[in-house]
């Protein structure tokens, strides 16, 4: 429907119809009481705009939905890219400390389990028809092993980025959640319920994670190529997703990502993000190959 324009009349309008809309005449007594005129309201359609006259960026079509996502978010690069980009994010498979319900953080002692390796293999199969120019991974063991399984058989070398490391959680790392809750009730509760304000010796791990996520996005998006695969950890994924969407650290738990979950972002040449899919897990339960 073409937006209408509200106009006031001091005399009864004639009822008429047009290709744009309908103006309806009210009964005369509603327009005049005694000698005083009461304004009537008529909704006239504004002139239609021909699609051929619209200046759509890049000549894109509006058929079927939005044709662009200019300024949907702010630029993550601060500079123009050589092309649009697509980034596929994958969380590592099940780790030993996931299985034991321990706080992992940046520790390198938690390793991929047999189940985790199978999850990584499922991810590889699910993405087997996809082309990726490069694969970036956290160097921490559980993510590194997942990336090695995913990237198996591809010629390009894996690229390990320190900016994709998980948040450092200090003395909580390695502790079972139940023990951490009992021994450090204040700190553990803050980490679970108000993570952006979790602080150790003046350091706010989640807030710091936002900074490293921004660094990671720049490193990835300014790299040669158009299609990238990224393997990392849940907290870092939350930061990457929130930073791309313009959400602050207070929204840290606004998303959740399963082991082996796949999320996809598109970026225009300005480095602005559009979230295309979040935490896809169909491939974890049945044979499924993605094409996007």
Coordinates of C-alpha atoms in Angstrom, one line a residue:
X1 CA 0.0 0.0 0.0
X2 CA 1.3 3.5 -0.9
X3 CA 1.5 5.8 2.2
X4 CA -1.3 8.3 2.4
X5 CA -1.4 12.0 3.3
X6 CA -3.8 13.3 5.8
X7 CA -5.6 16.6 4.7
X8 CA -8.3 18.6 6.4
X9 CA -11.5 19.7 4.6
X10 CA -13.9 22.5 5.5
X11 CA -16.7 21.1 3.3
X12 CA -18.0 17.6 2.7
X13 CA -15.8 15.8 0.1
X14 CA -17.2 13.8 -2.7
X15 CA -16.7 10.1 -2.3
X16 CA -14.4 8.8 -4.9
X17 CA -12.0 5.9 -5.5
X18 CA -8.7 5.8 -7.3
X19 CA -6.0 3.3 -8.1
X20 CA -4.1 4.5 -5.0
X21 CA -6.8 4.6 -2.3
X22 CA -10.4 5.6 -1.4
X23 CA -11.7 8.8 0.1
X24 CA -15.0 8.3 1.9
X25 CA -17.7 11.0 2.4
X26 CA -19.1 11.2 5.9
X27 CA -22.8 12.1 6.5
X28 CA -23.4 15.9 6.1
X29 CA -24.5 16.4 9.7
X30 CA -21.0 15.3 10.9
X31 CA -19.5 18.1 8.8
X32 CA -21.7 21.0 9.8
X33 CA -23.4 21.9 13.1
X34 CA -25.4 25.1 12.7
X35 CA -23.3 27.5 10.8
X36 CA -19.9 26.2 12.0
X37 CA -17.9 23.9 9.7
X38 CA -16.3 20.9 11.2
X39 CA -13.2 19.7 9.3
X40 CA -13.5 16.2 7.8
X41 CA -10.5 14.0 7.4
X42 CA -9.6 12.5 4.0
X43 CA -6.8 10.1 3.3
X44 CA -5.3 10.7 -0.2
X45 CA -2.6 8.4 -1.6
X46 CA 0.6 10.0 -2.5
X47 CA 1.8 9.5 -6.1
X48 CA 3.2 6.1 -6.7
X49 CA 6.9 5.7 -7.3
X50 CA 7.9 3.5 -10.2
X51 CA 10.5 0.9 -9.4
X52 CA 12.2 1.8 -12.6
X53 CA 12.6 5.4 -11.2
X54 CA 14.1 4.3 -7.9
X55 CA 17.8 4.5 -7.7
X56 CA 18.7 1.2 -6.1
X57 CA 22.3 0.7 -5.1
X58 CA 24.2 -1.6 -7.4
X59 CA 21.0 -2.1 -9.4
X60 CA 19.7 -4.6 -6.9
X61 CA 16.1 -5.8 -7.0
X62 CA 13.7 -5.3 -4.1
X63 CA 11.8 -8.4 -5.2
X64 CA 11.4 -10.9 -2.3
X65 CA 12.7 -8.7 0.5
X66 CA 15.4 -6.2 1.5
X67 CA 17.9 -5.5 -1.2
X68 CA 20.7 -4.1 0.9
X69 CA 21.9 -3.8 4.5
X70 CA 23.6 -0.4 4.3
X71 CA 24.1 1.0 7.8
X72 CA 22.3 -1.9 9.5
X73 CA 25.4 -2.0 11.7
X74 CA 28.5 0.1 12.0
X75 CA 31.7 -0.7 10.0
X76 CA 34.0 -3.2 11.7
X77 CA 37.0 -2.2 9.6
X78 CA 36.7 1.6 9.4
X79 CA 37.8 1.3 5.7
X80 CA 36.4 0.0 2.5
X81 CA 37.0 -3.7 1.7
X82 CA 38.0 -4.9 -1.7
X83 CA 34.8 -7.0 -1.9
X84 CA 31.9 -8.2 0.1
X85 CA 32.7 -11.1 2.5
X86 CA 31.0 -14.1 4.0
X87 CA 32.2 -15.5 7.3
X88 CA 31.2 -18.9 8.7
X89 CA 31.7 -19.2 12.5
X90 CA 32.1 -22.6 14.1
X91 CA 32.3 -23.5 17.8
X92 CA 34.8 -26.3 18.6
X93 CA 33.5 -29.8 19.4
X94 CA 32.8 -31.2 22.8
X95 CA 35.9 -31.0 25.0
X96 CA 37.0 -32.9 28.1
X97 CA 36.2 -30.0 30.4
X98 CA 32.8 -29.5 28.7
X99 CA 32.1 -33.1 29.6
X100 CA 33.3 -32.7 33.2
X101 CA 31.4 -29.4 33.6
X102 CA 34.6 -27.4 34.4
X103 CA 35.2 -23.7 33.8
X104 CA 37.4 -23.6 30.7
X105 CA 38.4 -20.1 29.9
X106 CA 41.8 -19.7 28.1
X107 CA 43.2 -22.9 29.5
X108 CA 45.0 -25.2 27.0
X109 CA 44.4 -28.3 29.2
X110 CA 40.9 -29.1 28.0
X111 CA 41.2 -31.2 24.9
X112 CA 38.7 -32.5 22.2
X113 CA 37.0 -35.7 23.2
X114 CA 36.1 -38.6 20.9
X115 CA 32.6 -37.2 20.7
X116 CA 34.1 -33.8 19.9
X117 CA 36.1 -35.2 17.0
X118 CA 33.0 -36.8 15.6
X119 CA 31.2 -33.4 15.9
X120 CA 34.0 -31.8 14.0
X121 CA 33.8 -34.4 11.3
X122 CA 30.1 -33.7 11.0
X123 CA 30.8 -30.1 10.6
X124 CA 33.3 -30.9 7.9
X125 CA 30.8 -33.0 6.0
X126 CA 28.1 -30.3 6.4
X127 CA 30.4 -27.7 4.9
X128 CA 31.9 -30.0 2.2
X129 CA 30.2 -28.2 -0.7
X130 CA 31.2 -24.8 0.6
X131 CA 34.3 -22.9 -0.8
X132 CA 36.5 -21.1 1.7
X133 CA 39.5 -19.0 0.8
X134 CA 41.0 -19.2 4.3
X135 CA 40.4 -20.8 7.7
X136 CA 41.2 -18.8 10.9
X137 CA 41.3 -20.6 14.3
X138 CA 42.1 -20.0 17.9
X139 CA 45.4 -21.7 18.8
X140 CA 44.0 -23.2 22.0
X141 CA 43.9 -27.0 21.7
X142 CA 40.2 -27.8 21.5
X143 CA 39.6 -25.2 18.8
X144 CA 42.9 -26.0 17.0
X145 CA 42.0 -29.7 16.8
X146 CA 38.5 -28.9 15.5
X147 CA 39.9 -26.6 12.8
X148 CA 42.4 -29.3 11.7
X149 CA 39.6 -31.8 11.3
X150 CA 37.4 -29.2 9.4
X151 CA 40.3 -28.1 7.2
X152 CA 41.5 -31.6 6.3
X153 CA 42.2 -32.1 2.6
X154 CA 42.3 -28.4 1.8
X155 CA 45.5 -26.9 0.4
X156 CA 45.6 -23.5 2.1
X157 CA 47.4 -23.5 5.5
X158 CA 45.4 -22.9 8.7
X159 CA 45.8 -19.4 10.2
X160 CA 45.9 -19.2 14.0
X161 CA 45.0 -15.9 15.6
X162 CA 45.6 -15.0 19.2
X163 CA 42.7 -12.6 18.9
X164 CA 40.4 -15.6 18.7
X165 CA 41.5 -17.0 22.1
X166 CA 38.9 -17.6 24.7
X167 CA 38.4 -15.2 27.7
X168 CA 40.9 -15.6 30.5
X169 CA 39.0 -16.5 33.7
X170 CA 41.9 -16.5 36.1
X171 CA 41.4 -18.8 39.2
X172 CA 38.1 -20.2 38.0
X173 CA 39.7 -22.0 35.1
X174 CA 39.8 -25.8 35.6
X175 CA 37.4 -25.7 38.5
X176 CA 34.2 -27.7 38.4
X177 CA 31.3 -25.4 38.3
X178 CA 29.8 -26.8 41.5
X179 CA 33.1 -26.2 43.3
X180 CA 33.6 -22.7 41.9
X181 CA 30.2 -21.8 43.1
X182 CA 30.9 -23.1 46.6
X183 CA 34.5 -21.7 47.0
X184 CA 34.1 -18.4 45.2
X185 CA 30.3 -17.7 45.5
X186 CA 30.5 -13.9 44.8
X187 CA 32.9 -14.1 41.9
X188 CA 31.2 -17.2 40.3
X189 CA 27.7 -15.7 40.7
X190 CA 28.9 -12.5 39.0
X191 CA 30.5 -14.4 36.2
X192 CA 27.3 -16.4 35.6
X193 CA 24.7 -13.7 36.2
X194 CA 26.4 -10.4 35.5
X195 CA 29.4 -11.3 33.3
X196 CA 30.3 -7.9 32.0
X197 CA 31.0 -6.8 35.6
X198 CA 33.0 -9.9 36.5
X199 CA 36.4 -8.4 37.6
X200 CA 39.7 -9.9 38.9
X201 CA 42.4 -7.5 40.0
X202 CA 41.0 -4.7 37.9
X203 CA 40.6 -6.8 34.8
X204 CA 37.1 -7.3 33.3
X205 CA 37.5 -10.4 31.1
X206 CA 34.2 -10.0 29.1
X207 CA 34.8 -6.3 28.4
X208 CA 38.4 -7.2 27.3
X209 CA 36.9 -9.9 25.1
X210 CA 35.0 -7.2 23.2
X211 CA 38.3 -5.5 22.3
X212 CA 39.9 -8.7 21.1
X213 CA 36.8 -9.6 19.1
X214 CA 37.1 -6.2 17.3
X215 CA 40.7 -7.0 16.5
X216 CA 39.8 -10.5 15.2
X217 CA 37.1 -9.1 12.9
X218 CA 39.6 -6.6 11.4
X219 CA 42.2 -9.3 10.9
X220 CA 39.7 -11.6 9.2
X221 CA 37.9 -9.1 7.1
X222 CA 41.0 -7.3 5.8
X223 CA 42.5 -10.6 4.7
X224 CA 42.6 -11.5 1.0
X225 CA 39.6 -13.5 -0.2
X226 CA 35.8 -13.4 0.1
X227 CA 34.7 -16.6 2.0
X228 CA 36.2 -17.4 5.4
X229 CA 35.9 -20.2 8.0
X230 CA 36.5 -19.3 11.6
X231 CA 36.8 -21.8 14.5
X232 CA 36.8 -20.6 18.1
X233 CA 35.1 -20.8 21.5
X234 CA 31.7 -20.0 22.9
X235 CA 32.5 -16.8 24.8
X236 CA 34.6 -15.5 21.9
X237 CA 31.7 -16.3 19.5
X238 CA 29.3 -14.4 21.7
X239 CA 31.7 -11.4 21.6
X240 CA 32.2 -11.7 17.8
X241 CA 28.4 -11.9 17.2
X242 CA 27.5 -9.1 19.6
X243 CA 30.3 -6.8 18.3
X244 CA 29.2 -7.3 14.7
X245 CA 25.6 -6.5 15.7
X246 CA 26.5 -3.4 17.8
X247 CA 25.6 -5.0 21.1
X248 CA 27.5 -4.1 24.3
X249 CA 29.1 -6.5 26.8
X250 CA 26.0 -6.4 28.9
X251 CA 24.3 -8.5 26.2
X252 CA 27.0 -11.2 26.5
X253 CA 24.5 -13.9 27.2
X254 CA 22.0 -12.8 24.5
X255 CA 23.2 -15.7 22.3
X256 CA 24.2 -19.3 22.9
X257 CA 26.2 -21.5 20.7
X258 CA 26.3 -25.3 20.9
X259 CA 29.4 -27.4 20.3
X260 CA 29.8 -27.7 16.6
X261 CA 27.1 -24.9 16.0
X262 CA 27.5 -22.9 12.8
X263 CA 26.7 -19.2 12.4
X264 CA 27.0 -17.2 9.2
X265 CA 27.6 -13.5 8.6
X266 CA 27.7 -11.4 5.4
X267 CA 29.6 -8.2 5.2
X268 CA 29.2 -5.5 2.6
X269 CA 32.2 -3.5 1.2
X270 CA 31.9 -1.0 4.1
X271 CA 32.5 -3.8 6.6
X272 CA 28.9 -3.7 7.9
X273 CA 27.5 -7.0 9.1
X274 CA 24.3 -8.9 8.4
X275 CA 23.6 -12.1 10.5
X276 CA 22.4 -14.7 8.1
X277 CA 22.1 -17.7 10.5
X278 CA 22.8 -18.4 14.1
X279 CA 23.8 -21.7 15.8
X280 CA 22.8 -24.1 13.0
X281 CA 22.9 -27.6 14.4
X282 CA 20.9 -29.8 12.0
X283 CA 24.1 -31.5 10.9
X284 CA 24.7 -32.7 14.5
X285 CA 21.6 -35.0 14.4
X286 CA 21.4 -36.1 10.7
X287 CA 23.4 -36.0 7.5
X288 CA 23.0 -32.5 6.2
X289 CA 25.0 -30.5 3.8
X290 CA 24.7 -26.7 3.8
X291 CA 24.7 -24.5 0.8
X292 CA 24.4 -20.7 1.3

